[in-house]
Coordinates of C-alpha atoms in Angstrom, one line a residue:
X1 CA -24.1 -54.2 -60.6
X2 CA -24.5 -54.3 -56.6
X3 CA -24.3 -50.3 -55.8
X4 CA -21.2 -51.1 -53.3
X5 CA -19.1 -52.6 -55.7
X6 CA -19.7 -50.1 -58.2
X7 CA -18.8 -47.5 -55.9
X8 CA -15.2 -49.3 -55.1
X9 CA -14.7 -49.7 -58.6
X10 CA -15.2 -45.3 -58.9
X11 CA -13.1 -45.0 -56.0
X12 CA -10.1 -46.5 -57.0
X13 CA -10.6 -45.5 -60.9
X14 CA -10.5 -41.6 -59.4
X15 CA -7.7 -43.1 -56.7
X16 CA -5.3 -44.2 -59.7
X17 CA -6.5 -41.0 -61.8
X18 CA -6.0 -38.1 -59.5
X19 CA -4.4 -38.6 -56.3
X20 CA -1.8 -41.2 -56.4
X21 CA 0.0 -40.1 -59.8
X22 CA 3.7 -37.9 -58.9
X23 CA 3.3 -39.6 -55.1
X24 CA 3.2 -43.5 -55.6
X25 CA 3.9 -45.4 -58.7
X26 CA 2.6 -48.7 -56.6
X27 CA -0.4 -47.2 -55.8
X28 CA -1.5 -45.9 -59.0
X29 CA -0.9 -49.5 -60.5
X30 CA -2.8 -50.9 -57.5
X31 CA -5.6 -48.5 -57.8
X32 CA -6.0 -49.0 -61.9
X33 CA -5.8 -53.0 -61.4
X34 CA -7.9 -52.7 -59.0
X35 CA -11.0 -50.6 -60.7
X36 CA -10.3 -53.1 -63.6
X37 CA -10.9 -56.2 -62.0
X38 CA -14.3 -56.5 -60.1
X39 CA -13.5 -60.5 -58.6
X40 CA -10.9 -59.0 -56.4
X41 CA -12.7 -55.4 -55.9
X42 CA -15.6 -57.4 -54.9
X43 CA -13.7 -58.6 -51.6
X44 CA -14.2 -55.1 -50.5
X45 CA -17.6 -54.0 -51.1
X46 CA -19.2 -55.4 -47.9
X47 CA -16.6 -52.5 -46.0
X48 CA -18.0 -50.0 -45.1
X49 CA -16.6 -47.0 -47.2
X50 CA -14.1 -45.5 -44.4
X51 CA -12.6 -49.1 -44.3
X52 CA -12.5 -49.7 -48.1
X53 CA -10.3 -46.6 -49.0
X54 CA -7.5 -47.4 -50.9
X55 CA -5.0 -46.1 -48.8
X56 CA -6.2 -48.2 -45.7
X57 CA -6.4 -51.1 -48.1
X58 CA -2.9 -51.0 -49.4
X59 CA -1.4 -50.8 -46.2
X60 CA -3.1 -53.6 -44.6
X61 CA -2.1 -55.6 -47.5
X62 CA 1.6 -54.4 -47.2
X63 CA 1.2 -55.1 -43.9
X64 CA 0.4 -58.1 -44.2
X65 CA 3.1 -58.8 -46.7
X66 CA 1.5 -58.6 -50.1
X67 CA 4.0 -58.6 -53.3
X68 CA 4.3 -55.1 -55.2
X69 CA 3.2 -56.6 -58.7
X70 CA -0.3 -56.0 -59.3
X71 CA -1.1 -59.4 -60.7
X72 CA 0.7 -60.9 -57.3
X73 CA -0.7 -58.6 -55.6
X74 CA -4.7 -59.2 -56.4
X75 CA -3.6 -63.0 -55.8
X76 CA -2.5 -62.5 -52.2
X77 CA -5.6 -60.6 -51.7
X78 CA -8.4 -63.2 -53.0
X79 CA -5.8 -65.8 -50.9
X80 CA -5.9 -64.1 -47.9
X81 CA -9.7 -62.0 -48.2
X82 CA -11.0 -63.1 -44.7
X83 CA -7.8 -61.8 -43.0
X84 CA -7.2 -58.3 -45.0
X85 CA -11.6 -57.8 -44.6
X86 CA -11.1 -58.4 -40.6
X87 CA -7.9 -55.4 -40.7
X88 CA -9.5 -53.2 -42.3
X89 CA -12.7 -53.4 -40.9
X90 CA -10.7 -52.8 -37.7
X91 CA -8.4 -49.4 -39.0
X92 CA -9.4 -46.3 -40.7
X93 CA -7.1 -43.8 -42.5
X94 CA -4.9 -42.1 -39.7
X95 CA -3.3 -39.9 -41.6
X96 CA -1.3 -37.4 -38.9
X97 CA 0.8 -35.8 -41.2
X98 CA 3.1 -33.5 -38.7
X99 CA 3.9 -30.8 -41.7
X100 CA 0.5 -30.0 -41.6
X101 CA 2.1 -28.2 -38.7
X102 CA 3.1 -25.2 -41.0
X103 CA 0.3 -24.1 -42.1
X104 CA -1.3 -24.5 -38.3
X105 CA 1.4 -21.7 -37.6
X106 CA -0.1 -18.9 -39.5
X107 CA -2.9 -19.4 -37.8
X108 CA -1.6 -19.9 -34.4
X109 CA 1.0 -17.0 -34.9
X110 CA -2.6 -14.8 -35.0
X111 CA -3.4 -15.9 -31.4
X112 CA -2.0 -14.8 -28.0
X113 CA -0.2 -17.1 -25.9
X114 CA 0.2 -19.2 -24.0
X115 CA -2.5 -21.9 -25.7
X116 CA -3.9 -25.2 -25.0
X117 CA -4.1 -27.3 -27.9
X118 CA -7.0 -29.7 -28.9
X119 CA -7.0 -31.7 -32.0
X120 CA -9.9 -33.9 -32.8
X121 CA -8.8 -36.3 -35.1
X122 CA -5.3 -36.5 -33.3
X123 CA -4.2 -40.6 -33.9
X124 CA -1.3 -40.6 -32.6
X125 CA -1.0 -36.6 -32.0
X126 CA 1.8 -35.6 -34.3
X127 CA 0.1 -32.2 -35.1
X128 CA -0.2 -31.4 -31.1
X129 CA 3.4 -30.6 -31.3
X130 CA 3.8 -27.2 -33.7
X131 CA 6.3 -26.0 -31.0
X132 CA 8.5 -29.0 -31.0
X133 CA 8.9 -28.6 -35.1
X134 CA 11.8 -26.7 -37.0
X135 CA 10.4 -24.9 -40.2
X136 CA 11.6 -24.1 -43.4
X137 CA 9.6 -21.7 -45.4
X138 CA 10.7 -21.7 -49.1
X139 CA 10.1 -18.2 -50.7
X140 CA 9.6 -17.2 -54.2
X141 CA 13.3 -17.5 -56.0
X142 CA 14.1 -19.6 -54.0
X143 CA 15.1 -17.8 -50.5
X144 CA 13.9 -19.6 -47.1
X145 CA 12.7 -18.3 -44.0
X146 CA 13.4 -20.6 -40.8
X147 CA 11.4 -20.6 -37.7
X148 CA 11.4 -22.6 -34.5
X149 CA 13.9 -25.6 -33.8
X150 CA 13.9 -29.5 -33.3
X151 CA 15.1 -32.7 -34.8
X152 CA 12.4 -32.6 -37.6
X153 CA 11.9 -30.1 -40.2
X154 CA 8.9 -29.2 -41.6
X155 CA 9.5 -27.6 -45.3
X156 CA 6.7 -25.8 -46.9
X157 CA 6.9 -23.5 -50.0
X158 CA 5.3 -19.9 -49.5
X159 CA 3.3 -18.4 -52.8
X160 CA 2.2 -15.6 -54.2
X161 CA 4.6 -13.4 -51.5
X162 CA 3.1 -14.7 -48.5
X163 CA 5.0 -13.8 -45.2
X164 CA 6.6 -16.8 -42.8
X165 CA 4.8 -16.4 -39.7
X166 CA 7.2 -14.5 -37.2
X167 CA 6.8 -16.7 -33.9
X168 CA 5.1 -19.5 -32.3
X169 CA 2.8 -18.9 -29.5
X170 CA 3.6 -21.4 -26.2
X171 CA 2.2 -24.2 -25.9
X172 CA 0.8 -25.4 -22.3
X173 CA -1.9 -28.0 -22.7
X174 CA -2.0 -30.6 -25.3
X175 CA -5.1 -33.3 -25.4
X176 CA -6.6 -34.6 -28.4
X177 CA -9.5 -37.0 -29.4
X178 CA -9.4 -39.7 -31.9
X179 CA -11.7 -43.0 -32.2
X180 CA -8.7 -45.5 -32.6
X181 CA -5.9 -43.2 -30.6
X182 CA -2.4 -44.7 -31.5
X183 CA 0.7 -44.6 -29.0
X184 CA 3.4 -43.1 -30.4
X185 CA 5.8 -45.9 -27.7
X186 CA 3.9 -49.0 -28.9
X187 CA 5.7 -50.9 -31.4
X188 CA 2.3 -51.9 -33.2
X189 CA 0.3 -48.6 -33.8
X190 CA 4.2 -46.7 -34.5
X191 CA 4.0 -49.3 -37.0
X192 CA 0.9 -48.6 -38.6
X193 CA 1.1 -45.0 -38.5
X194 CA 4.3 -45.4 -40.7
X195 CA 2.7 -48.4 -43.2
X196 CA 0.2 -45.8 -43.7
X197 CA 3.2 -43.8 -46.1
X198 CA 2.7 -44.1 -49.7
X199 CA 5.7 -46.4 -51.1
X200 CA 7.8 -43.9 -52.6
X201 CA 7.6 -41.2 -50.4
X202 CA 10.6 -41.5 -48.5
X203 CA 11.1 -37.3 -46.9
X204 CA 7.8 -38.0 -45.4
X205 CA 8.6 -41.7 -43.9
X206 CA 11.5 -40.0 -42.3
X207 CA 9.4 -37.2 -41.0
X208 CA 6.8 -38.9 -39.5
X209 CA 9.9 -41.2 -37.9
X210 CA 11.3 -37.8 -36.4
X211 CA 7.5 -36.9 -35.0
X212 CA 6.7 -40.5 -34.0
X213 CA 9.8 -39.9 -31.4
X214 CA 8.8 -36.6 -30.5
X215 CA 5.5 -38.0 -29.3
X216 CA 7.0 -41.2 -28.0
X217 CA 9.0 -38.8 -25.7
X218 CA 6.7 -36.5 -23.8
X219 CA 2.7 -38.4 -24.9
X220 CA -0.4 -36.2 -25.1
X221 CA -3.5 -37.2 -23.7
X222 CA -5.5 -38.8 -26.3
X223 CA -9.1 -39.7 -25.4
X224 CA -11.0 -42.5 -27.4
X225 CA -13.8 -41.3 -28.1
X226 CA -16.5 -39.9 -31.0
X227 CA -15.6 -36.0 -30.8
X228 CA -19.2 -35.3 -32.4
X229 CA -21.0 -37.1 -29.7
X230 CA -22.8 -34.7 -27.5
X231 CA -20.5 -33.9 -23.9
X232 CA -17.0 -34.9 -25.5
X233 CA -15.2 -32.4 -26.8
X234 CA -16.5 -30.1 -23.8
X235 CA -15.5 -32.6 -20.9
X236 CA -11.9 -32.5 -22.8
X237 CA -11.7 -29.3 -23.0
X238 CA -12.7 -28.4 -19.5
X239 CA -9.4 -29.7 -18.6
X240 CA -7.3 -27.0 -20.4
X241 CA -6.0 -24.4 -18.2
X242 CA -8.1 -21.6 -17.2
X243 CA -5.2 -19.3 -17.9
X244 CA -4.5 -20.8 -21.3
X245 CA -5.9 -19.8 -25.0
X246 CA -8.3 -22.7 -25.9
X247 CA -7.6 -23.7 -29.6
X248 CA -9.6 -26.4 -31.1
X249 CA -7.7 -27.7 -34.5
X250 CA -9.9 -30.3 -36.8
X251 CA -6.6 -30.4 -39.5
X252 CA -7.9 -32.7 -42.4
X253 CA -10.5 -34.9 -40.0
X254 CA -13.9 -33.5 -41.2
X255 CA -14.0 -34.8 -44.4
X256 CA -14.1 -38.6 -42.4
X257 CA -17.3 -37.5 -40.3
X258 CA -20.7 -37.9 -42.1
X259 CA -22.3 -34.4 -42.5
X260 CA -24.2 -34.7 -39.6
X261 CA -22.3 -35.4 -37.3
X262 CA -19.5 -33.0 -38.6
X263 CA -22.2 -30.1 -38.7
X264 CA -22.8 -31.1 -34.7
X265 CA -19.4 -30.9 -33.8
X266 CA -18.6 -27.6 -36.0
X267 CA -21.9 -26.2 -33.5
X268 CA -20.0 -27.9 -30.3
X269 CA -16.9 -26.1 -30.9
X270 CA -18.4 -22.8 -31.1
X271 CA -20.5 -23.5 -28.2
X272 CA -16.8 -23.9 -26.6
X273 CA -15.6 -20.0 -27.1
X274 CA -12.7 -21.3 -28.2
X275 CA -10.7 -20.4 -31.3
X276 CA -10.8 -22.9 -34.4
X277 CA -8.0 -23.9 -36.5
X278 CA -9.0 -26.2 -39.2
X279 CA -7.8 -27.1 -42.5
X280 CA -10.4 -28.0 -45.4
X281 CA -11.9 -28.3 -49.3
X282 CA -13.7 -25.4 -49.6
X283 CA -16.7 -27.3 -50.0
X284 CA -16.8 -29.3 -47.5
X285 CA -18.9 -27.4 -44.9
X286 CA -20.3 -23.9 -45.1
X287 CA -19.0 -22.5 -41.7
X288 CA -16.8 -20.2 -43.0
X289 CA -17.5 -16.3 -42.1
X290 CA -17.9 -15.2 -45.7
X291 CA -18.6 -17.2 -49.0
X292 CA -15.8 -19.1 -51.0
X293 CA -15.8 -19.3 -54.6
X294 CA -14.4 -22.9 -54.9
X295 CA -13.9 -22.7 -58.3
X296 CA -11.3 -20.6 -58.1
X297 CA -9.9 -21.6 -55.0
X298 CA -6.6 -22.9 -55.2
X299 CA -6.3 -25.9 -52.8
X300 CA -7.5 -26.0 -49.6
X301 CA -9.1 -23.5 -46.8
X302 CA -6.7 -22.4 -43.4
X303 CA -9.0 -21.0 -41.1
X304 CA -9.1 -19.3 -38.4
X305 CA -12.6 -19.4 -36.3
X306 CA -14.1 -19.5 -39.6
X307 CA -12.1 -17.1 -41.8
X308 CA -9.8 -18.1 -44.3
X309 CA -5.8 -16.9 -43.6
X310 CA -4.7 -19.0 -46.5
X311 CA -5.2 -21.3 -49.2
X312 CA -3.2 -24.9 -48.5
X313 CA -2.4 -27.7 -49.9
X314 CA -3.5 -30.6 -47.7
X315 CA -0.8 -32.2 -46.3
X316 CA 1.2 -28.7 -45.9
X317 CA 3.3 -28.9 -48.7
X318 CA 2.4 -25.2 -49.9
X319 CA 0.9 -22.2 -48.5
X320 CA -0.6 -19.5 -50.2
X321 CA -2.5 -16.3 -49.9
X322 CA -6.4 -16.1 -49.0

């Protein structure tokens, strides 16, 4: 079997197995179809891999109008393979999920204000507003801790007795860098920031509604641009004022870069002086101060300039000690 194929059929076999069950019923059935049926799972091979991932795929093809049945759906997409190859060839996953926000504010409630805020990986720069963002912390039994204020809030449950971070340092400077920047007031990229929600996950459809208007209201600076590349990140961040805390966030963007590249830009923002937010598998790099036993590390690593503050889920959805 041609190695590329094979690989799509893994991807969406592990897709349908581990990540879409309790968030999407459509996807799961998707994904499973999908890893079954190597005529239509051939369509995709020639992608390269960051343009083949299920969730890009699926949203192209609801996009583009493709029926929820599977059967209908693998139809559409052998009828309309030259048009769904061309979108996704031209889109990567853009995730910008704004409650990744809450964990961002431990970290950020460790550093002096006020700050100027870079985010590599910032599409359309939902996660450059932390200080724009309500937040409801969910204690143990069932208490909640509130913080901030704004027309979206961010709920996260707190484990294991973790403290709600007291404060929110201000916010000066916002920039970010992203290959395929999105505009929050364009009709088109709000659009595909929002197809980019799993069917069935309406709180967060709502949410990234709330933050899409946030952003349409006062837009960051958003440079196109390869972050890892040498000069980037540094002429951005020269910007920032002088005055200001520099603070470089990579929130769930590293895992996209090849390890190369994402090794040269972990380097670059060091070479900055600048504190480093970033949110990742404990795996995926070893940059952190100390070692991680990812065995027994429950979700993913918070960090701050290297050191863990907290163990995460992903998205945001939980936060838990280090």
């Amino acid at each position: 079997m041609d190695p590329a194929l094979a690989d799509v059929l893994q991807r969406y076999d592990r897709f349908a197995r581990e990540e879409a069950p309790g968030r999407s019923a459509r996807y799961a059935e998707w994904a499973a179809g999908l890893a079954a049926d190597p005529e239509t799972a051939a369509i995709l091979a020639p992608l390269p891999a960051p343009h083949r991932q299920p969730p890009v795929v699926f949203a192209v093809t609801r996009m583009l109008g493709a029926p929820a049945d599977y059967g209908a759906w693998a139809a559409f997409v052998r009828a309309h393979a030259e048009r769904i190859v061309a979108e996704c060839a031209a889109r990567t996953t853009q995730t910008n999920e704004p409650l990744r926000c809450a964990p961002l504010a431990f970290a950020l409630a460790r550093i002096p204000g006020p700050v100027a805020l870079l985010e590599v990986g910032a599409s359309a720069g939902l996660c450059l507003f932390p200080d724009r963002y309500a937040y409801r912390f969910v204690e143990p039994g069932g208490g909640t801790r509130l913080l901030g204020s704004g027309p979206v809030v961010l709920t996260s449950e707190l484990r294991g007795g973790l403290a709600a971070p007291e404060r929110i340092p201000e916010i000066v400077w916002r920039a970010g860098i992203d290959p395929q920047p999105r505009d929050a007031r364009r009709e088109e990229d709000r659009a595909w920031i929002e197809g980019l929600v799993w069917p069935g996950e309406d709180e967060r459809a709502r949410r990234i509604a709330g933050a899409l208007d946030i952003a349409a209201a006062d837009p960051p600076e958003i440079v196109a641009a390869d972050a890892s590349e040498e000069g980037v990140i540094a002429s951005l961040a020269a910007r920032a004022p002088a005055d200001a805390t520099l603070v470089v966030t990579t929130p769930g963007v590293l895992p996209h870069l090849p390890r190369p590249a994402r090794e040269r830009l972990i380097s670059q923002i060091r070479d900055l002086g600048a504190r480093w937010i970033t949110i990742d598998h404990p795996r995926l790099h070893d940059a952190w101060t100390a070692p991680i036993d990812a065995d027994a590390w429950p979700g993913f690593v918070l960090a701050l300039d290297g050191t863990p503050v907290a163990a995460t889920d992903p998205l945001g959805g939980w936060i838990a000690p280090a």
